Amino acid sequence: MEAAQKQAAEKSGFSEYDYSNFYYGAGDDPINLLRPYADWYREARPNGYYLYQEALGSAPTTHVRVKNGSTGAWQDLLNLASYNYLGISYRPEVKAAAVAAVEKYGLGASGSPILSGTFDVHEEFTAELARFKDKEACIVFPTGYSANVGFISALMRSGDTIFLDQYSHASIVDGAILAKSKTIFFRHNNPLDLERKLANVKGKKLVVVEGVYSMDGDMCALPEILEVTKRHGARMLIDEAHSTFLFGPNGRGVAEHFGLDKEVDFHLGTFSKSLGGQGGFVAGTKDLIDYVMAFGRSRFFSCNLSPVLTAGLLAALRIAASEPQLRARLWSNVAYLRRRFAEEGIDIGKSNSQVMPVMVNNDAKVFAVAEKIQNRGLFLNPVTFPAVPKHKSRLRISVSAAHTEEDLEQAVKVIGGALREEGICR
Amino acid sequence: MSITRYGFRDVISGFFEFPTDNARRVLPRGIEPFELHHGTSIFAVIIFDFDESEVGEYGEVVYAVIVPPLVREGRLPQSAMFPWQVATTTKAAREHAIERWHLPHWMEDVEVEFLREKSRMTAKVKAEGAPALEMTVYEHSWQPVSHLYQSFQKDDSGSYLASILFEGDKSEHEDEKGRIVLHDSPFNRDLVLSEVYETPFREQWMRKGCQLFDPLLKL
């Protein structure tokens, strides 16, 4: 080992590195990075990374059993981490529908949707979903990830240009990569930067935005971005993973919230968030859906959604569509928690949705704060670089309609106490 | 050969998004850029105010592309770069760096002016007597660090790797406060200026520290 390396090695510590250091490595062997990563992770995990991928031992209701990643002990915690925004996944009607479906169909679809994997329940579900979205047709994918990957690569080609918000979800970025189109990122929610980048670009252009961005919980500046998009002759895809079934007078999403549902060209969403299930969808004209059915490879070459899951989703969709009071309850909880956080001096950044980042802004402390909070009864996830910018580390909270005021008060008390002890809020 | 030491008062650097197409134009065949996003690579501007070296005090401006580090036995570097243009304020510094480190140089002296303010530092660079660039970075919290980096060089004599330890107080953040102005100058001839985003996504500032170079390794 050379002198500078040796001197550096003596001062090495896990906190000097993060995931981004182990993504790229030059050399002749593709497994070169395994050993350095393993060495780092062995030290990083007990120092806070164990808080990721902790196993749950109960349904993702407002309270969950969590197997502590450090001790292996089960903890009963207030759940602020699950995407189950409307508390639907464990409703009796949903479970009953899934149980009935498993009796009727067995476990899985056992085939691609275009061959032997489409069942009557899939047709019923997509028809109801299209009615809910007020579109001619819908198509479902096995996951939200595959919906973005499949849809974007179905529509765009080499030589085309895709414009992505810099905070786009990985599935959107991967869709653009698979499409082999030129990809240009614009600054987050910044129509001026998008305009600068759209100017003078010829050919097919697709702008992709998200209804709600999952790390900051802020809504898309849709009216301004859509205006720029249209003026430059581009098409727009909105991914409403975190906003379908929640925003707008009918719960159709952020596009409906802004009264722009008809102006946005392509609508995408997931079932893993507000419906508490799994899968993704695209809604639009029949011609669009027929085309995606033919060219959406991530769907075409996957097994279809399990009919059991689909039956549960159908029941969940009917609840979301017929019980607007769930949305009202969610927004009441969001307003309550936002007010209480403000009173306690807790910074939730730019959030204006049910996704709230509690800003810690200290990469070195975020795991210690998260650990303290978990040991005091809350389940939530720390998020740090490279998932968010350096020194913008945070604890991400998902508010649910099912939370009670008592739950939210407990959250404020525990989070505020931990942040104050660390000198992060007043 | 032993370690070569360069002491500095300040080093500021900005990491800027620029198209991978542009990165590939300045990289030699066989070296890939480290992409920040698909299609977006990292243009690093590093400006040194050296106060101690074998060739005295001098200023230095480095234009580099961030590239994957070479993974070898020993400590993994924080990152690696391929400098494609280095400019110095003195001829002695230039000749020293070409001879010892095989760094590709701008062959005339440049002028570097450092403007230190309370929470930010600006460096103004002139080449051929005209403004070439101005870069401002802002401070964050300061921590003493000892960070290992790699630098790849390639010239007619071969390919080389320098392992460089940076020691000193360091401030680093991604608050997107800083700015670069790249003038229409021959100094920037390898860049499509309109495609370099003017705000750095990462700003680094080191002060009262040193660079320790291991002997150059021929690859």
XYZ file of C-alpha atoms in Angstrom:
645
model
C 0.000 0.000 0.000
C 1.307 3.454 -0.834
C 1.988 6.082 1.785
C -0.977 8.378 1.189
C -3.334 5.395 1.055
C -1.853 3.938 4.203
C -2.161 7.204 6.071
C -5.755 7.526 4.882
C -6.621 3.962 5.841
C -5.590 4.591 9.414
C -8.146 7.395 9.610
C -10.895 5.536 7.782
C -14.396 5.558 9.237
C -17.725 4.394 7.882
C -19.210 7.876 8.106
C -16.753 9.106 5.480
C -18.626 7.001 2.899
C -22.160 6.361 1.783
C -23.903 4.305 -0.890
C -22.744 6.662 -3.627
C -19.131 5.564 -3.109
C -19.911 1.992 -4.074
C -21.845 2.516 -7.284
C -18.993 3.100 -9.678
C -15.548 1.549 -9.637
C -12.973 1.167 -12.375
C -10.955 -1.995 -12.821
C -11.121 -5.300 -14.635
C -13.425 -7.302 -12.401
C -17.156 -6.580 -11.945
C -17.019 -7.841 -8.361
C -14.230 -5.453 -7.341
C -16.641 -3.331 -5.335
C -18.157 -6.172 -3.327
C -15.403 -6.371 -0.733
C -15.054 -2.624 -0.073
C -18.849 -2.374 0.144
C -19.068 -5.345 2.518
C -16.335 -3.878 4.719
C -18.132 -0.533 4.851
C -21.606 -1.993 5.382
C -20.384 -4.215 8.204
C -19.472 -1.047 10.078
C -22.357 1.124 8.845
C -25.212 -1.233 9.662
C -24.878 -1.259 13.460
C -24.326 2.489 13.348
C -27.779 3.245 11.990
C -28.274 1.533 8.660
C -30.004 -1.299 10.536
C -33.033 0.986 10.623
C -33.642 0.079 6.979
C -35.550 -3.052 6.011
C -36.758 -3.913 9.482
C -39.330 -6.709 9.335
C -42.955 -6.083 10.278
C -44.913 -8.725 12.125
C -48.391 -7.271 11.714
C -50.619 -5.443 9.218
C -49.533 -1.873 8.351
C -52.248 -0.260 10.448
C -51.581 2.785 12.606
C -49.712 0.501 14.992
C -47.265 -2.188 13.896
C -44.980 -4.833 15.343
C -41.456 -4.193 14.143
C -38.451 -6.473 14.583
C -35.659 -4.176 15.701
C -32.844 -4.468 13.173
C -30.220 -4.101 15.870
C -31.504 -6.244 18.728
C -33.912 -8.585 16.954
C -36.535 -7.799 19.608
C -40.140 -7.083 18.579
C -41.382 -3.568 19.270
C -44.978 -2.318 19.157
C -44.779 1.077 17.470
C -46.997 3.866 16.212
C -46.738 3.553 12.438
C -45.734 6.730 10.599
C -43.929 4.938 7.799
C -46.474 3.016 5.719
C -47.991 4.415 2.521
C -51.421 3.217 3.566
C -52.694 6.803 3.399
C -56.382 5.964 3.608
C -56.030 2.965 5.913
C -57.710 0.749 3.330
C -55.387 -2.234 3.036
C -56.710 -3.970 6.149
C -60.379 -3.052 5.838
C -62.624 -6.134 6.339
C -64.220 -5.764 2.865
C -60.796 -5.774 1.234
C -59.583 -8.795 3.124
C -62.850 -10.645 2.450
C -62.575 -9.955 -1.279
C -59.024 -11.294 -1.330
C -59.976 -14.385 0.660
C -62.882 -15.111 -1.690
C -60.588 -14.640 -4.665
C -57.956 -17.031 -3.374
C -60.685 -19.640 -2.976
C -61.841 -19.037 -6.546
C -58.570 -18.499 -8.427
C -55.782 -19.868 -6.252
C -52.666 -17.838 -5.658
C -51.384 -16.283 -8.866
C -52.230 -15.364 -12.440
C -49.844 -17.971 -13.852
C -49.377 -16.122 -17.101
C -48.589 -12.934 -18.967
C -51.569 -10.585 -19.250
C -51.577 -10.977 -23.015
C -51.568 -14.763 -22.917
C -53.207 -16.720 -20.107
C -52.862 -14.262 -17.191
C -55.912 -12.018 -17.628
C -58.939 -12.937 -15.507
C -62.453 -11.542 -15.306
C -61.510 -9.694 -12.137
C -58.771 -7.839 -14.032
C -61.274 -6.657 -16.617
C -63.736 -5.578 -13.951
C -61.034 -3.724 -12.049
C -59.602 -1.831 -15.024
C -63.092 -0.827 -16.175
C -63.935 0.583 -12.746
C -60.573 2.269 -12.496
C -61.082 3.960 -15.882
C -64.484 5.222 -14.713
C -62.926 6.521 -11.516
C -60.214 8.340 -13.458
C -62.805 9.572 -15.980
C -60.772 8.124 -18.850
C -61.662 5.820 -21.716
C -59.420 3.001 -20.573
C -56.787 1.802 -18.122
C -54.000 -0.707 -18.179
C -52.399 -2.239 -15.105
C -48.804 -3.223 -14.446
C -47.343 -5.550 -11.797
C -45.754 -2.642 -9.877
C -45.591 1.131 -9.972
C -41.961 0.802 -11.012
C -42.867 -1.326 -14.020
C -45.664 1.092 -14.945
C -43.200 3.953 -15.410
C -40.550 1.799 -17.041
C -43.084 0.144 -19.342
C -45.066 3.218 -20.287
C -42.158 5.563 -20.990
C -40.258 2.980 -23.011
C -43.449 2.038 -24.867
C -43.922 5.581 -26.081
C -40.468 7.088 -26.551
C -37.574 6.017 -28.752
C -33.969 6.710 -29.597
C -33.759 10.230 -31.040
C -36.619 11.514 -28.877
C -36.102 13.727 -25.831
C -37.443 13.212 -22.323
C -37.394 16.031 -19.782
C -37.344 14.930 -16.156
C -37.580 16.840 -12.910
C -34.275 16.417 -11.071
C -36.101 14.693 -8.205
C -37.819 12.159 -10.437
C -38.386 8.707 -9.018
C -35.928 6.016 -10.119
C -38.648 4.253 -12.110
C -39.084 7.339 -14.295
C -35.346 7.655 -14.854
C -35.072 3.955 -15.654
C -37.944 4.256 -18.111
C -36.070 7.010 -19.908
C -32.910 4.893 -19.983
C -34.817 1.942 -21.411
C -36.409 4.192 -24.038
C -32.875 5.138 -25.179
C -34.080 8.703 -25.604
C -31.962 11.721 -24.805
C -32.705 12.622 -21.204
C -32.536 16.181 -19.910
C -33.125 17.025 -16.260
C -34.637 20.325 -15.201
C -34.394 21.901 -11.755
C -37.011 20.719 -9.360
C -40.419 22.269 -10.010
C -38.776 25.051 -12.011
C -40.716 26.019 -15.157
C -38.087 28.613 -16.138
C -35.335 26.014 -16.263
C -37.629 23.634 -18.153
C -38.346 26.382 -20.660
C -34.634 27.017 -21.171
C -34.067 23.326 -21.811
C -37.089 22.799 -24.054
C -36.120 25.680 -26.292
C -34.709 24.636 -29.635
C -35.211 20.918 -29.040
C -36.885 19.402 -32.074
C -38.711 16.112 -32.467
C -40.795 14.152 -30.010
C -40.662 15.590 -26.507
C -42.074 14.185 -23.281
C -42.075 16.055 -19.955
C -42.520 13.864 -16.880
C -43.608 15.228 -13.509
C -44.922 13.739 -10.296
C -48.093 14.854 -8.548
C -46.366 14.737 -5.165
C -42.619 14.265 -4.807
C -41.887 11.499 -2.368
C -38.863 12.887 -0.532
C -40.069 16.451 0.063
C -43.821 15.922 -0.024
C -44.289 18.967 -2.234
C -46.818 19.131 -5.027
C -45.883 19.661 -8.652
C -46.127 23.263 -9.855
C -48.397 21.816 -12.501
C -50.097 24.893 -14.009
C -46.791 26.632 -14.739
C -44.941 23.531 -15.930
C -47.844 22.399 -18.098
C -48.075 25.818 -19.732
C -44.391 25.690 -20.699
C -44.763 22.095 -21.865
C -47.692 22.886 -24.147
C -46.133 26.053 -25.504
C -43.138 24.040 -26.684
C -45.218 21.315 -28.267
C -44.255 18.633 -25.762
C -46.479 15.997 -24.188
C -46.801 15.511 -20.429
C -46.905 12.416 -18.253
C -47.901 12.878 -14.620
C -47.018 10.153 -12.137
C -49.609 10.366 -9.383
C -48.180 7.563 -7.245
C -48.550 9.581 -4.052
C -51.580 11.620 -5.096
C -54.145 9.386 -6.828
C -57.176 8.720 -4.614
C -56.199 11.682 -2.419
C -56.177 14.987 -4.326
C -58.938 16.684 -6.295
C -62.696 16.909 -5.797
C -63.103 13.264 -6.841
C -59.757 11.985 -5.654
C -58.338 11.589 -9.148
C -55.090 13.319 -8.291
C -53.125 16.534 -8.458
C -54.097 17.128 -12.096
C -57.738 17.185 -11.031
C -56.843 19.329 -8.008
C -55.596 22.014 -10.406
C -58.482 21.522 -12.837
C -56.030 20.278 -15.460
C -57.087 16.663 -15.687
C -58.018 16.948 -19.362
C -54.961 18.989 -20.329
C -52.367 16.508 -19.043
C -51.762 13.905 -21.742
C -50.870 10.798 -19.765
C -51.855 9.751 -16.242
C -50.031 7.128 -14.210
C -50.549 5.921 -10.671
C -49.982 3.099 -8.238
C -52.024 0.854 -5.984
C -49.333 0.458 -3.342
C -49.939 3.814 -1.706
C -53.522 4.886 -1.063
C -55.100 1.523 -1.864
C -52.534 -0.301 0.243
C -51.973 -2.997 -2.363
C -49.483 -3.333 -5.171
C -49.287 -2.515 -8.869
C -49.399 0.448 -11.202
C -51.609 1.774 -13.959
C -51.832 4.133 -16.882
C -55.127 5.808 -17.775
C -55.983 7.509 -21.052
C -57.627 7.101 -24.396
C -58.442 3.675 -25.744
C -55.934 4.182 -28.522
C -53.212 4.963 -25.992
C -53.997 1.935 -23.863
C -54.121 -0.368 -26.909
C -50.688 0.886 -27.942
C -49.194 0.444 -24.457
C -50.717 -3.022 -24.298
C -48.726 -3.905 -27.399
C -45.438 -2.135 -26.584
C -45.242 -1.980 -22.778
C -42.617 -4.650 -22.339
C -42.457 -4.553 -18.534
C -46.101 -5.680 -18.483
C -46.087 -7.841 -21.584
C -43.190 -9.933 -20.294
C -44.301 -10.155 -16.652
C -46.857 -12.312 -14.991
C -50.091 -10.381 -14.489
C -51.138 -9.055 -11.094
C -52.431 -11.889 -8.958
C -56.228 -12.155 -9.217
C -56.253 -12.321 -5.422
C -54.546 -8.974 -5.172
C -56.726 -7.581 -7.950
C -59.905 -8.593 -6.159
C -58.636 -6.835 -3.059
C -57.758 -3.782 -5.120
C -61.232 -3.719 -6.629
C -62.762 -3.642 -3.149
C -60.246 -0.979 -2.098
C -61.036 1.125 -5.171
C -64.750 0.996 -4.371
C -64.015 2.219 -0.852
C -61.774 5.046 -2.082
C -64.380 6.089 -4.655
C -67.394 5.932 -2.364
C -66.004 7.260 0.899
C -64.781 10.818 0.320
C -64.829 11.234 4.086
C -61.572 9.243 4.160
C -59.854 11.966 2.129
C -61.407 14.623 4.325
C -60.142 12.824 7.392
C -56.652 12.553 5.915
C -56.476 16.266 5.092
C -57.765 17.106 8.541
C -54.961 15.001 10.041
C -52.392 16.617 7.749
C -53.551 20.110 8.751
C -53.497 19.175 12.416
C -50.003 17.710 12.298
C -48.658 20.588 10.233
C -50.016 23.092 12.756
C -48.652 21.186 15.731
C -45.224 20.771 14.121
C -45.124 24.527 13.452
C -46.048 25.244 17.071
C -43.202 22.997 18.216
C -40.693 24.540 15.826
C -40.328 21.340 13.809
C -39.310 21.994 10.213
C -41.154 19.978 7.555
C -39.544 21.709 4.595
C -41.712 22.380 1.563
C -44.288 19.694 2.246
C -47.872 20.462 1.339
C -49.139 16.907 1.339
C -49.496 13.828 3.517
C -45.772 13.119 3.031
C -43.880 15.158 5.619
C -40.116 15.268 5.887
C -39.025 16.179 9.392
C -35.826 17.992 8.550
C -32.815 16.971 10.611
C -30.320 18.574 8.208
C -27.461 16.738 9.839
C -26.185 13.587 8.151
C -24.164 12.585 11.197
C -27.114 12.810 13.593
C -30.029 11.491 11.568
C -29.559 7.855 12.540
C -29.121 8.663 16.215
C -32.304 10.732 16.158
C -34.210 7.999 14.305
C -32.975 5.366 16.746
C -34.041 7.443 19.718
C -37.485 7.993 18.194
C -37.956 4.311 17.449
C -36.980 3.356 20.961
C -39.622 5.796 22.209
C -42.390 4.157 20.251
C -42.542 5.543 16.691
C -41.860 3.752 13.410
C -40.562 6.076 10.710
C -37.676 6.030 8.271
C -34.510 8.137 8.178
C -33.516 9.402 4.749
C -30.017 10.602 4.060
C -27.561 11.277 1.221
C -27.552 10.156 -1.577
C -31.364 9.772 -1.541
C -31.506 13.478 -0.640
C -28.818 16.199 -0.942
C -25.957 16.314 1.559
C -26.961 17.810 4.911
C -30.649 17.593 3.990
C -31.219 14.380 5.920
C -34.656 13.901 7.315
C -37.194 11.566 8.884
C -39.999 10.819 6.497
C -43.530 10.669 7.832
C -46.595 9.299 6.053
C -49.818 10.570 7.564
C -52.879 8.329 7.355
C -56.584 8.999 7.568
C -56.617 6.254 10.169
C -54.384 8.116 12.624
C -56.186 9.531 15.623
C -55.482 12.903 17.186
C -53.924 10.998 20.082
C -51.573 9.240 17.623
C -50.530 12.539 16.101
C -49.958 14.139 19.499
C -47.730 11.216 20.454
C -45.768 11.748 17.244
C -45.301 15.457 17.963
C -44.236 14.792 21.535
C -41.684 12.090 20.710
C -40.239 13.768 17.611
C -40.085 17.195 19.221
C -38.413 15.778 22.311
C -35.757 13.918 20.333
C -35.014 16.897 18.094
C -34.717 19.258 21.040
C -32.346 16.902 22.839
C -30.112 16.931 19.772
C -30.362 20.705 19.442
C -32.147 20.423 16.110
C -35.203 22.470 17.064
C -35.830 25.028 19.755
C 10.232 8.722 -4.386
C 8.580 10.140 -1.280
C 5.303 11.972 -0.841
C 5.047 15.407 -2.471
C 3.396 18.036 -0.313
C 1.537 21.156 -1.391
C 0.224 23.452 1.333
C -2.756 25.654 0.612
C -4.550 28.590 2.176
C -7.797 27.775 0.384
C -9.190 25.406 -2.197
C -12.679 25.895 -3.565
C -14.485 23.548 -5.875
C -17.849 23.407 -7.548
C -19.486 20.350 -9.108
C -21.617 21.305 -12.082
C -24.037 19.277 -14.161
C -23.125 19.067 -17.822
C -24.099 16.684 -20.603
C -22.381 13.323 -20.775
C -21.860 14.036 -24.488
C -19.641 16.953 -23.454
C -17.825 14.835 -20.866
C -17.046 12.191 -23.447
C -15.520 14.784 -25.747
C -12.851 15.637 -23.172
C -12.240 12.147 -21.850
C -9.804 9.778 -23.540
C -11.092 6.479 -24.854
C -11.427 3.958 -22.051
C -12.340 6.382 -19.288
C -16.025 6.682 -18.502
C -17.671 9.629 -16.756
C -19.429 9.172 -13.421
C -23.008 10.125 -14.237
C -24.993 12.143 -11.733
C -28.149 11.280 -13.634
C -28.634 9.382 -16.845
C -27.086 11.581 -19.542
C -25.708 14.087 -17.017
C -22.077 14.045 -15.932
C -20.106 16.131 -13.469
C -17.846 19.016 -14.458
C -15.602 19.876 -11.507
C -13.900 23.232 -11.219
C -11.190 23.313 -8.550
C -9.251 26.482 -7.749
C -6.233 26.355 -5.437
C -4.406 29.056 -3.523
C -1.136 27.257 -2.730
C 1.137 28.856 -0.150
C 3.758 26.124 0.117
C 5.331 23.925 -2.554
C 8.612 23.001 -4.209
C 7.930 25.820 -6.653
C 6.736 28.448 -4.201
C 3.325 30.070 -3.912
C 0.968 29.925 -6.856
C -2.625 29.684 -7.959
C -4.069 26.807 -9.975
C -7.299 26.207 -11.854
C -8.386 22.655 -12.685
C -11.139 21.621 -15.076
C -11.983 17.959 -14.506
C -14.602 15.307 -15.125
C -15.564 13.117 -12.184
C -14.868 9.500 -13.130
C -15.115 6.120 -11.350
C -12.231 5.453 -8.949
C -9.914 2.532 -9.501
C -10.718 -0.074 -6.865
C -7.550 -1.590 -5.472
C -6.276 -3.034 -2.228
C -6.408 -0.384 0.453
C -8.790 2.405 1.133
C -11.483 3.300 -1.363
C -11.052 6.916 -2.485
C -13.811 9.454 -1.921
C -13.895 10.012 -5.663
C -11.748 10.209 -8.754
C -11.315 12.749 -11.509
C -9.803 13.203 -14.906
C -8.341 16.718 -15.175
C -8.398 17.790 -18.796
C -7.129 21.313 -18.346
C -4.899 22.710 -15.616
C -3.757 26.312 -15.515
C -1.285 27.922 -13.132
C -0.214 31.431 -12.277
C 3.503 30.675 -12.700
C 5.641 29.002 -15.290
C 7.600 27.107 -12.634
C 4.425 25.532 -11.249
C 3.310 24.575 -14.739
C 6.591 22.940 -15.684
C 6.745 21.116 -12.364
C 3.215 19.683 -12.766
C 3.779 18.623 -16.359
C 7.065 16.950 -15.555
C 6.005 15.239 -12.351
C 2.303 14.580 -12.802
C 1.798 14.553 -16.579
C -1.090 16.986 -16.192
C -2.476 18.602 -19.370
C -1.869 22.325 -19.121
C -3.019 25.630 -20.447
C 0.384 26.808 -21.564
C 0.196 30.462 -20.551
C 0.122 31.946 -17.067
C -3.357 32.793 -15.828
C -4.333 35.385 -13.236
C -6.331 34.199 -10.222
C -7.853 36.649 -7.780
C -9.400 35.347 -4.561
C -12.099 37.425 -2.883
C -12.698 36.237 0.678
C -15.894 37.327 2.326
C -17.530 36.272 5.553
C -19.319 33.152 4.347
C -18.243 32.820 0.762
C -15.220 32.807 -1.459
C -15.010 33.976 -5.045
C -12.199 33.253 -7.455
C -11.849 35.293 -10.643
C -9.685 33.842 -13.368
C -8.241 35.671 -16.350
C -6.627 33.951 -19.306
C -4.894 35.824 -22.107
C -5.676 39.002 -20.180
C -9.439 38.576 -20.387
C -11.965 37.121 -17.933
C -12.317 33.365 -18.304
C -14.400 32.420 -15.294
C -15.661 33.527 -11.907
C -16.765 31.014 -9.325
C -18.321 31.599 -5.911
C -18.869 28.956 -3.261
C -20.512 29.331 0.126
C -19.441 27.800 3.399
C -21.342 25.292 5.510
C -20.073 23.693 8.717
C -16.313 23.059 8.972
C -14.811 19.687 9.817
C -11.195 18.517 9.876
C -10.842 15.805 7.224
C -8.312 13.483 5.666
C -9.777 12.405 2.335
C -8.228 10.284 -0.368
C -8.827 11.080 -4.046
C -7.576 9.701 -7.331
C -6.558 11.595 -10.427
C -6.107 9.962 -13.800
C -3.755 11.424 -16.364
C -2.999 10.416 -19.907
C -0.473 11.824 -22.353
C 1.726 10.583 -25.182
C 3.933 8.717 -22.714
C 1.122 6.666 -21.151
C -1.636 6.549 -18.567
C -1.066 7.461 -14.930
C -2.809 7.445 -11.590
C -2.109 9.862 -8.749
C -3.354 9.109 -5.233
C -3.840 12.373 -3.378
C -4.650 12.869 0.262
C -6.384 16.142 1.112
C -6.000 17.241 4.712
C -7.407 20.343 6.360
C -10.685 21.925 7.379
C -13.464 21.220 4.922
C -16.904 22.640 4.275
C -19.194 20.778 1.897
C -22.848 21.180 1.059
C -25.496 20.876 -1.628
C -27.465 24.020 -0.859
C -27.138 25.296 -4.449
C -26.059 28.778 -3.370
C -22.894 29.188 -5.433
C -22.481 30.230 -9.021
C -20.113 30.093 -11.932
C -19.823 32.484 -14.825
C -17.996 30.979 -17.768
C -16.943 33.611 -20.283
C -16.705 33.125 -23.992
C -12.959 32.516 -23.886
C -10.510 30.122 -25.512
C -9.977 28.867 -21.967
C -13.473 27.338 -22.140
C -13.226 26.037 -25.685
C -13.997 22.433 -24.660
C -17.309 23.334 -23.054
C -20.710 24.092 -24.523
C -21.274 27.010 -22.178
C -25.058 27.037 -22.431
C -25.160 23.405 -21.315
C -23.203 23.863 -18.077
C -25.664 24.527 -15.282
C -24.444 27.703 -13.581
C -25.259 26.635 -10.020
C -23.076 23.914 -8.501
C -25.017 21.032 -7.027
C -22.119 20.543 -4.610
C -19.815 23.186 -3.173
C -16.601 22.352 -1.351
C -14.164 24.637 0.400
C -10.995 23.552 2.176
C -8.668 25.838 4.058
C -5.382 25.718 5.934
C -4.514 22.306 4.616
C -2.343 20.340 2.276
C -2.324 17.900 -0.590
C -0.090 14.847 -0.199
C 0.714 13.100 -3.493
C 1.902 9.512 -3.597
C 4.449 8.835 -6.316
C 2.727 8.664 -9.688
C 1.635 5.188 -10.723
C 1.936 4.231 -14.383
C -1.078 2.183 -15.433
